[in-house]
């Protein structure tokens, strides 16, 4: 399968959107990494988030908590001293890579809303959240391995970072699949009038193809 530019890669097996709507609840961060480690992430999230009711709760997925941390750190980036815990730096290559890692962590936790949001506020181009979720209805688990990342490129007011990946997934029937390719993560350069959301890294393009599974 090849994911065309500006589209989110999908599990190739056909699915029913109505079935996807009844998907299990996201895996909680506490269940994912343990109560103690989850509590540390929640504490950091509450320390940096300016939201009145931030999603800093161990009952949410780790990906959602980490997304709120990244959002908050980006919001205050460049406004005084860096806040403790804002690592990686919001504008760094490492932060761009973290978007792809968070994307797959969210998918693996069945938190499709957080995964969808890694494409920006409006999600993947021309794809609703419901359709996006449906594309993973037959997926049991995913794992992403990041390849060698080279310095990004700047152009037309934006900065682009290519992130090479190998994605291993297992379907509900036990079939193992592997995909390889690249994500292009982008953010608007520091231009006057850019919104906090535009200044954050988000997925802009994915090109993946099926390769032999191990």
mmCIF file of C-alpha atoms in Angstrom:
data_model
loop_
_atom_site.group_PDB
_atom_site.id
_atom_site.type_symbol
_atom_site.label_atom_id
_atom_site.label_comp_id
_atom_site.label_asym_id
_atom_site.label_seq_id
_atom_site.Cartn_x
_atom_site.Cartn_y
_atom_site.Cartn_z
ATOM 1 C CA UNK A 1 0.000 0.000 0.000
ATOM 2 C CA UNK A 2 1.238 3.474 -0.806
ATOM 3 C CA UNK A 3 -0.087 6.430 1.160
ATOM 4 C CA UNK A 4 -0.310 9.300 -1.286
ATOM 5 C CA UNK A 5 0.967 12.732 -0.402
ATOM 6 C CA UNK A 6 -1.268 14.614 2.045
ATOM 7 C CA UNK A 7 -3.116 11.483 3.128
ATOM 8 C CA UNK A 8 -2.998 9.442 6.308
ATOM 9 C CA UNK A 9 -1.848 5.853 5.781
ATOM 10 C CA UNK A 10 -4.613 3.364 6.397
ATOM 11 C CA UNK A 11 -4.878 -0.317 7.180
ATOM 12 C CA UNK A 12 -5.598 -1.920 3.796
ATOM 13 C CA UNK A 13 -8.315 -4.320 4.898
ATOM 14 C CA UNK A 14 -11.846 -2.989 4.269
ATOM 15 C CA UNK A 15 -13.739 -1.850 7.345
ATOM 16 C CA UNK A 16 -17.181 -0.659 8.319
ATOM 17 C CA UNK A 17 -17.372 2.884 9.711
ATOM 18 C CA UNK A 18 -20.295 1.971 11.933
ATOM 19 C CA UNK A 19 -18.205 -0.782 13.497
ATOM 20 C CA UNK A 20 -15.280 1.591 14.002
ATOM 21 C CA UNK A 21 -17.511 4.008 15.888
ATOM 22 C CA UNK A 22 -17.925 1.339 18.582
ATOM 23 C CA UNK A 23 -14.175 0.908 19.040
ATOM 24 C CA UNK A 24 -12.885 0.199 22.569
ATOM 25 C CA UNK A 25 -11.935 3.104 24.813
ATOM 26 C CA UNK A 26 -8.339 4.361 24.538
ATOM 27 C CA UNK A 27 -5.744 2.613 26.651
ATOM 28 C CA UNK A 28 -5.080 4.705 29.748
ATOM 29 C CA UNK A 29 -1.585 5.979 30.444
ATOM 30 C CA UNK A 30 -1.645 4.254 33.831
ATOM 31 C CA UNK A 31 -2.425 0.911 32.191
ATOM 32 C CA UNK A 32 0.130 1.545 29.463
ATOM 33 C CA UNK A 33 3.220 2.449 31.502
ATOM 34 C CA UNK A 34 2.192 1.916 35.107
ATOM 35 C CA UNK A 35 0.648 4.201 37.711
ATOM 36 C CA UNK A 36 3.915 5.680 38.993
ATOM 37 C CA UNK A 37 5.316 6.644 35.579
ATOM 38 C CA UNK A 38 1.916 7.938 34.476
ATOM 39 C CA UNK A 39 1.656 10.104 37.594
ATOM 40 C CA UNK A 40 4.991 11.731 36.731
ATOM 41 C CA UNK A 41 3.754 12.616 33.254
ATOM 42 C CA UNK A 42 0.516 13.969 34.661
ATOM 43 C CA UNK A 43 2.458 16.146 37.108
ATOM 44 C CA UNK A 44 4.608 17.579 34.309
ATOM 45 C CA UNK A 45 1.519 18.166 32.175
ATOM 46 C CA UNK A 46 -0.184 20.132 34.942
ATOM 47 C CA UNK A 47 2.972 22.146 35.586
ATOM 48 C CA UNK A 48 3.258 23.401 32.009
ATOM 49 C CA UNK A 49 -0.342 23.522 30.762
ATOM 50 C CA UNK A 50 -2.141 26.894 30.865
ATOM 51 C CA UNK A 51 -5.523 25.243 30.294
ATOM 52 C CA UNK A 52 -8.206 25.620 32.957
ATOM 53 C CA UNK A 53 -9.090 21.951 32.618
ATOM 54 C CA UNK A 54 -6.092 20.336 30.895
ATOM 55 C CA UNK A 55 -6.288 16.677 29.832
ATOM 56 C CA UNK A 56 -3.610 15.842 32.416
ATOM 57 C CA UNK A 57 -5.129 12.671 33.798
ATOM 58 C CA UNK A 58 -3.655 9.181 33.985
ATOM 59 C CA UNK A 59 -6.975 7.836 32.709
ATOM 60 C CA UNK A 60 -6.205 9.462 29.337
ATOM 61 C CA UNK A 61 -3.719 7.998 26.895
ATOM 62 C CA UNK A 62 -0.041 8.819 27.319
ATOM 63 C CA UNK A 63 -0.130 10.287 23.808
ATOM 64 C CA UNK A 64 -2.842 12.783 24.801
ATOM 65 C CA UNK A 65 -0.900 13.843 27.902
ATOM 66 C CA UNK A 66 2.310 14.217 25.907
ATOM 67 C CA UNK A 67 0.479 16.195 23.231
ATOM 68 C CA UNK A 68 -0.737 18.669 25.844
ATOM 69 C CA UNK A 69 2.815 18.990 27.182
ATOM 70 C CA UNK A 70 4.139 19.652 23.673
ATOM 71 C CA UNK A 71 1.335 22.137 22.944
ATOM 72 C CA UNK A 72 1.981 24.042 26.147
ATOM 73 C CA UNK A 73 5.745 24.127 25.692
ATOM 74 C CA UNK A 74 5.319 25.436 22.128
ATOM 75 C CA UNK A 75 2.856 28.084 23.307
ATOM 76 C CA UNK A 76 5.378 29.614 25.719
ATOM 77 C CA UNK A 77 8.488 28.973 23.638
ATOM 78 C CA UNK A 78 10.642 32.088 23.353
ATOM 79 C CA UNK A 79 8.779 33.882 26.145
ATOM 80 C CA UNK A 80 11.389 34.069 28.870
ATOM 81 C CA UNK A 81 13.408 31.148 30.166
ATOM 82 C CA UNK A 82 12.414 27.677 28.916
ATOM 83 C CA UNK A 83 9.985 25.946 31.243
ATOM 84 C CA UNK A 84 11.357 22.936 33.120
ATOM 85 C CA UNK A 85 10.271 19.744 31.429
ATOM 86 C CA UNK A 86 9.984 21.238 27.942
ATOM 87 C CA UNK A 87 12.235 18.714 26.301
ATOM 88 C CA UNK A 88 12.712 18.357 23.401
ATOM 89 C CA UNK A 89 12.769 22.029 22.488
ATOM 90 C CA UNK A 90 9.544 22.825 20.575
ATOM 91 C CA UNK A 91 11.269 23.948 17.352
ATOM 92 C CA UNK A 92 13.889 21.199 17.272
ATOM 93 C CA UNK A 93 14.308 18.230 14.967
ATOM 94 C CA UNK A 94 13.656 16.003 17.966
ATOM 95 C CA UNK A 95 10.260 17.659 18.470
ATOM 96 C CA UNK A 96 9.386 16.950 14.827
ATOM 97 C CA UNK A 97 10.327 13.290 15.276
ATOM 98 C CA UNK A 98 8.247 13.181 18.467
ATOM 99 C CA UNK A 99 5.121 14.073 16.454
ATOM 100 C CA UNK A 100 5.465 10.864 14.419
ATOM 101 C CA UNK A 101 6.215 8.818 17.523
ATOM 102 C CA UNK A 102 3.202 10.326 19.296
ATOM 103 C CA UNK A 103 1.037 9.601 16.253
ATOM 104 C CA UNK A 104 1.751 5.888 16.439
ATOM 105 C CA UNK A 105 1.607 5.814 20.232
ATOM 106 C CA UNK A 106 -1.901 7.248 19.979
ATOM 107 C CA UNK A 107 -2.929 4.705 17.346
ATOM 108 C CA UNK A 108 -1.522 1.887 19.455
ATOM 109 C CA UNK A 109 -3.510 3.176 22.439
ATOM 110 C CA UNK A 110 -6.649 3.422 20.247
ATOM 111 C CA UNK A 111 -6.726 7.176 20.915
ATOM 112 C CA UNK A 112 -7.634 8.071 17.353
ATOM 113 C CA UNK A 113 -8.587 11.641 18.199
ATOM 114 C CA UNK A 114 -5.057 12.424 19.370
ATOM 115 C CA UNK A 115 -3.564 10.592 16.390
ATOM 116 C CA UNK A 116 -5.834 12.520 13.994
ATOM 117 C CA UNK A 117 -4.783 15.816 15.604
ATOM 118 C CA UNK A 118 -1.095 15.177 14.813
ATOM 119 C CA UNK A 119 -2.043 16.219 11.262
ATOM 120 C CA UNK A 120 -3.049 19.669 12.560
ATOM 121 C CA UNK A 121 -6.265 21.144 13.920
ATOM 122 C CA UNK A 122 -8.315 19.862 10.982
ATOM 123 C CA UNK A 123 -6.757 16.403 10.837
ATOM 124 C CA UNK A 124 -5.603 14.744 7.594
ATOM 125 C CA UNK A 125 -6.721 16.537 4.429
ATOM 126 C CA UNK A 126 -10.202 15.538 3.255
ATOM 127 C CA UNK A 127 -10.671 12.966 6.004
ATOM 128 C CA UNK A 128 -13.042 13.115 8.943
ATOM 129 C CA UNK A 129 -12.127 11.721 12.333
ATOM 130 C CA UNK A 130 -14.750 8.998 11.871
ATOM 131 C CA UNK A 131 -13.251 7.868 8.573
ATOM 132 C CA UNK A 132 -9.744 8.050 9.999
ATOM 133 C CA UNK A 133 -10.745 5.860 12.935
ATOM 134 C CA UNK A 134 -12.446 3.397 10.605
ATOM 135 C CA UNK A 135 -9.188 2.880 8.754
ATOM 136 C CA UNK A 136 -7.679 1.282 11.850
ATOM 137 C CA UNK A 137 -10.642 -0.864 12.909
ATOM 138 C CA UNK A 138 -8.808 -4.058 11.942
ATOM 139 C CA UNK A 139 -5.487 -3.032 13.515
ATOM 140 C CA UNK A 140 -4.506 -4.685 16.802
ATOM 141 C CA UNK A 141 -1.159 -2.984 17.378
ATOM 142 C CA UNK A 142 1.456 -0.802 15.699
ATOM 143 C CA UNK A 143 5.112 -0.014 16.287
ATOM 144 C CA UNK A 144 7.187 2.642 14.541
ATOM 145 C CA UNK A 145 10.959 2.663 14.143
ATOM 146 C CA UNK A 146 12.555 5.963 13.166
ATOM 147 C CA UNK A 147 15.346 5.870 10.588
ATOM 148 C CA UNK A 148 18.251 8.255 10.111
ATOM 149 C CA UNK A 149 16.908 11.800 10.104
ATOM 150 C CA UNK A 150 18.695 14.484 8.111
ATOM 151 C CA UNK A 151 18.400 18.264 8.708
ATOM 152 C CA UNK A 152 15.135 19.750 7.503
ATOM 153 C CA UNK A 153 14.451 22.261 4.737
ATOM 154 C CA UNK A 154 12.904 25.713 4.783
ATOM 155 C CA UNK A 155 10.785 27.204 2.042
ATOM 156 C CA UNK A 156 7.744 29.388 1.370
ATOM 157 C CA UNK A 157 7.376 30.427 4.999
ATOM 158 C CA UNK A 158 7.478 26.908 6.417
ATOM 159 C CA UNK A 159 10.060 24.472 7.711
ATOM 160 C CA UNK A 160 9.849 20.854 6.602
ATOM 161 C CA UNK A 161 11.386 17.862 8.332
ATOM 162 C CA UNK A 162 11.452 14.446 6.658
ATOM 163 C CA UNK A 163 11.189 11.551 9.112
ATOM 164 C CA UNK A 164 11.957 8.099 7.644
ATOM 165 C CA UNK A 165 10.064 5.262 9.294
ATOM 166 C CA UNK A 166 9.473 1.540 9.351
ATOM 167 C CA UNK A 167 6.027 0.639 10.661
ATOM 168 C CA UNK A 168 5.138 -2.819 11.924
ATOM 169 C CA UNK A 169 1.485 -3.582 12.523
ATOM 170 C CA UNK A 170 -0.566 -6.587 13.482
ATOM 171 C CA UNK A 171 -4.171 -6.990 12.364
ATOM 172 C CA UNK A 172 -6.930 -8.434 14.509
ATOM 173 C CA UNK A 173 -6.638 -11.761 12.652
ATOM 174 C CA UNK A 174 -2.945 -12.000 13.550
ATOM 175 C CA UNK A 175 -1.580 -10.971 10.144
ATOM 176 C CA UNK A 176 1.675 -9.041 10.456
ATOM 177 C CA UNK A 177 2.353 -6.169 8.079
ATOM 178 C CA UNK A 178 5.324 -3.887 7.523
ATOM 179 C CA UNK A 179 5.426 -0.513 5.775
ATOM 180 C CA UNK A 180 8.382 1.728 5.036
ATOM 181 C CA UNK A 181 8.628 5.292 3.843
ATOM 182 C CA UNK A 182 8.658 8.867 5.046
ATOM 183 C CA UNK A 183 6.589 11.375 6.926
ATOM 184 C CA UNK A 184 7.067 15.050 6.201
ATOM 185 C CA UNK A 185 6.442 17.102 9.319
ATOM 186 C CA UNK A 186 6.079 20.847 8.933
ATOM 187 C CA UNK A 187 5.541 24.037 10.869
ATOM 188 C CA UNK A 188 5.141 27.661 9.883
ATOM 189 C CA UNK A 189 8.334 29.650 10.263
ATOM 190 C CA UNK A 190 8.420 32.396 12.850
ATOM 191 C CA UNK A 191 6.372 34.838 10.782
ATOM 192 C CA UNK A 192 4.222 37.635 12.154
ATOM 193 C CA UNK A 193 0.602 36.655 12.561
ATOM 194 C CA UNK A 194 1.172 32.883 12.690
ATOM 195 C CA UNK A 195 -1.069 31.143 15.225
ATOM 196 C CA UNK A 196 0.353 28.946 18.016
ATOM 197 C CA UNK A 197 -1.090 25.926 16.207
ATOM 198 C CA UNK A 198 0.646 26.863 12.949
ATOM 199 C CA UNK A 199 3.954 27.286 14.754
ATOM 200 C CA UNK A 200 3.787 23.714 16.085
ATOM 201 C CA UNK A 201 5.132 20.756 14.166
ATOM 202 C CA UNK A 202 2.415 18.641 12.550
ATOM 203 C CA UNK A 203 2.287 15.926 9.930
ATOM 204 C CA UNK A 204 1.837 17.316 6.436
ATOM 205 C CA UNK A 205 2.490 14.306 4.207
ATOM 206 C CA UNK A 206 3.003 10.558 4.406
ATOM 207 C CA UNK A 207 4.386 8.235 1.742
ATOM 208 C CA UNK A 208 4.469 4.600 2.823
ATOM 209 C CA UNK A 209 4.572 1.337 0.918
ATOM 210 C CA UNK A 210 4.238 -2.272 1.942
ATOM 211 C CA UNK A 211 7.483 -4.214 2.334
ATOM 212 C CA UNK A 212 8.106 -7.851 3.337
ATOM 213 C CA UNK A 213 7.252 -8.437 6.981
ATOM 214 C CA UNK A 214 9.907 -10.064 9.204
#
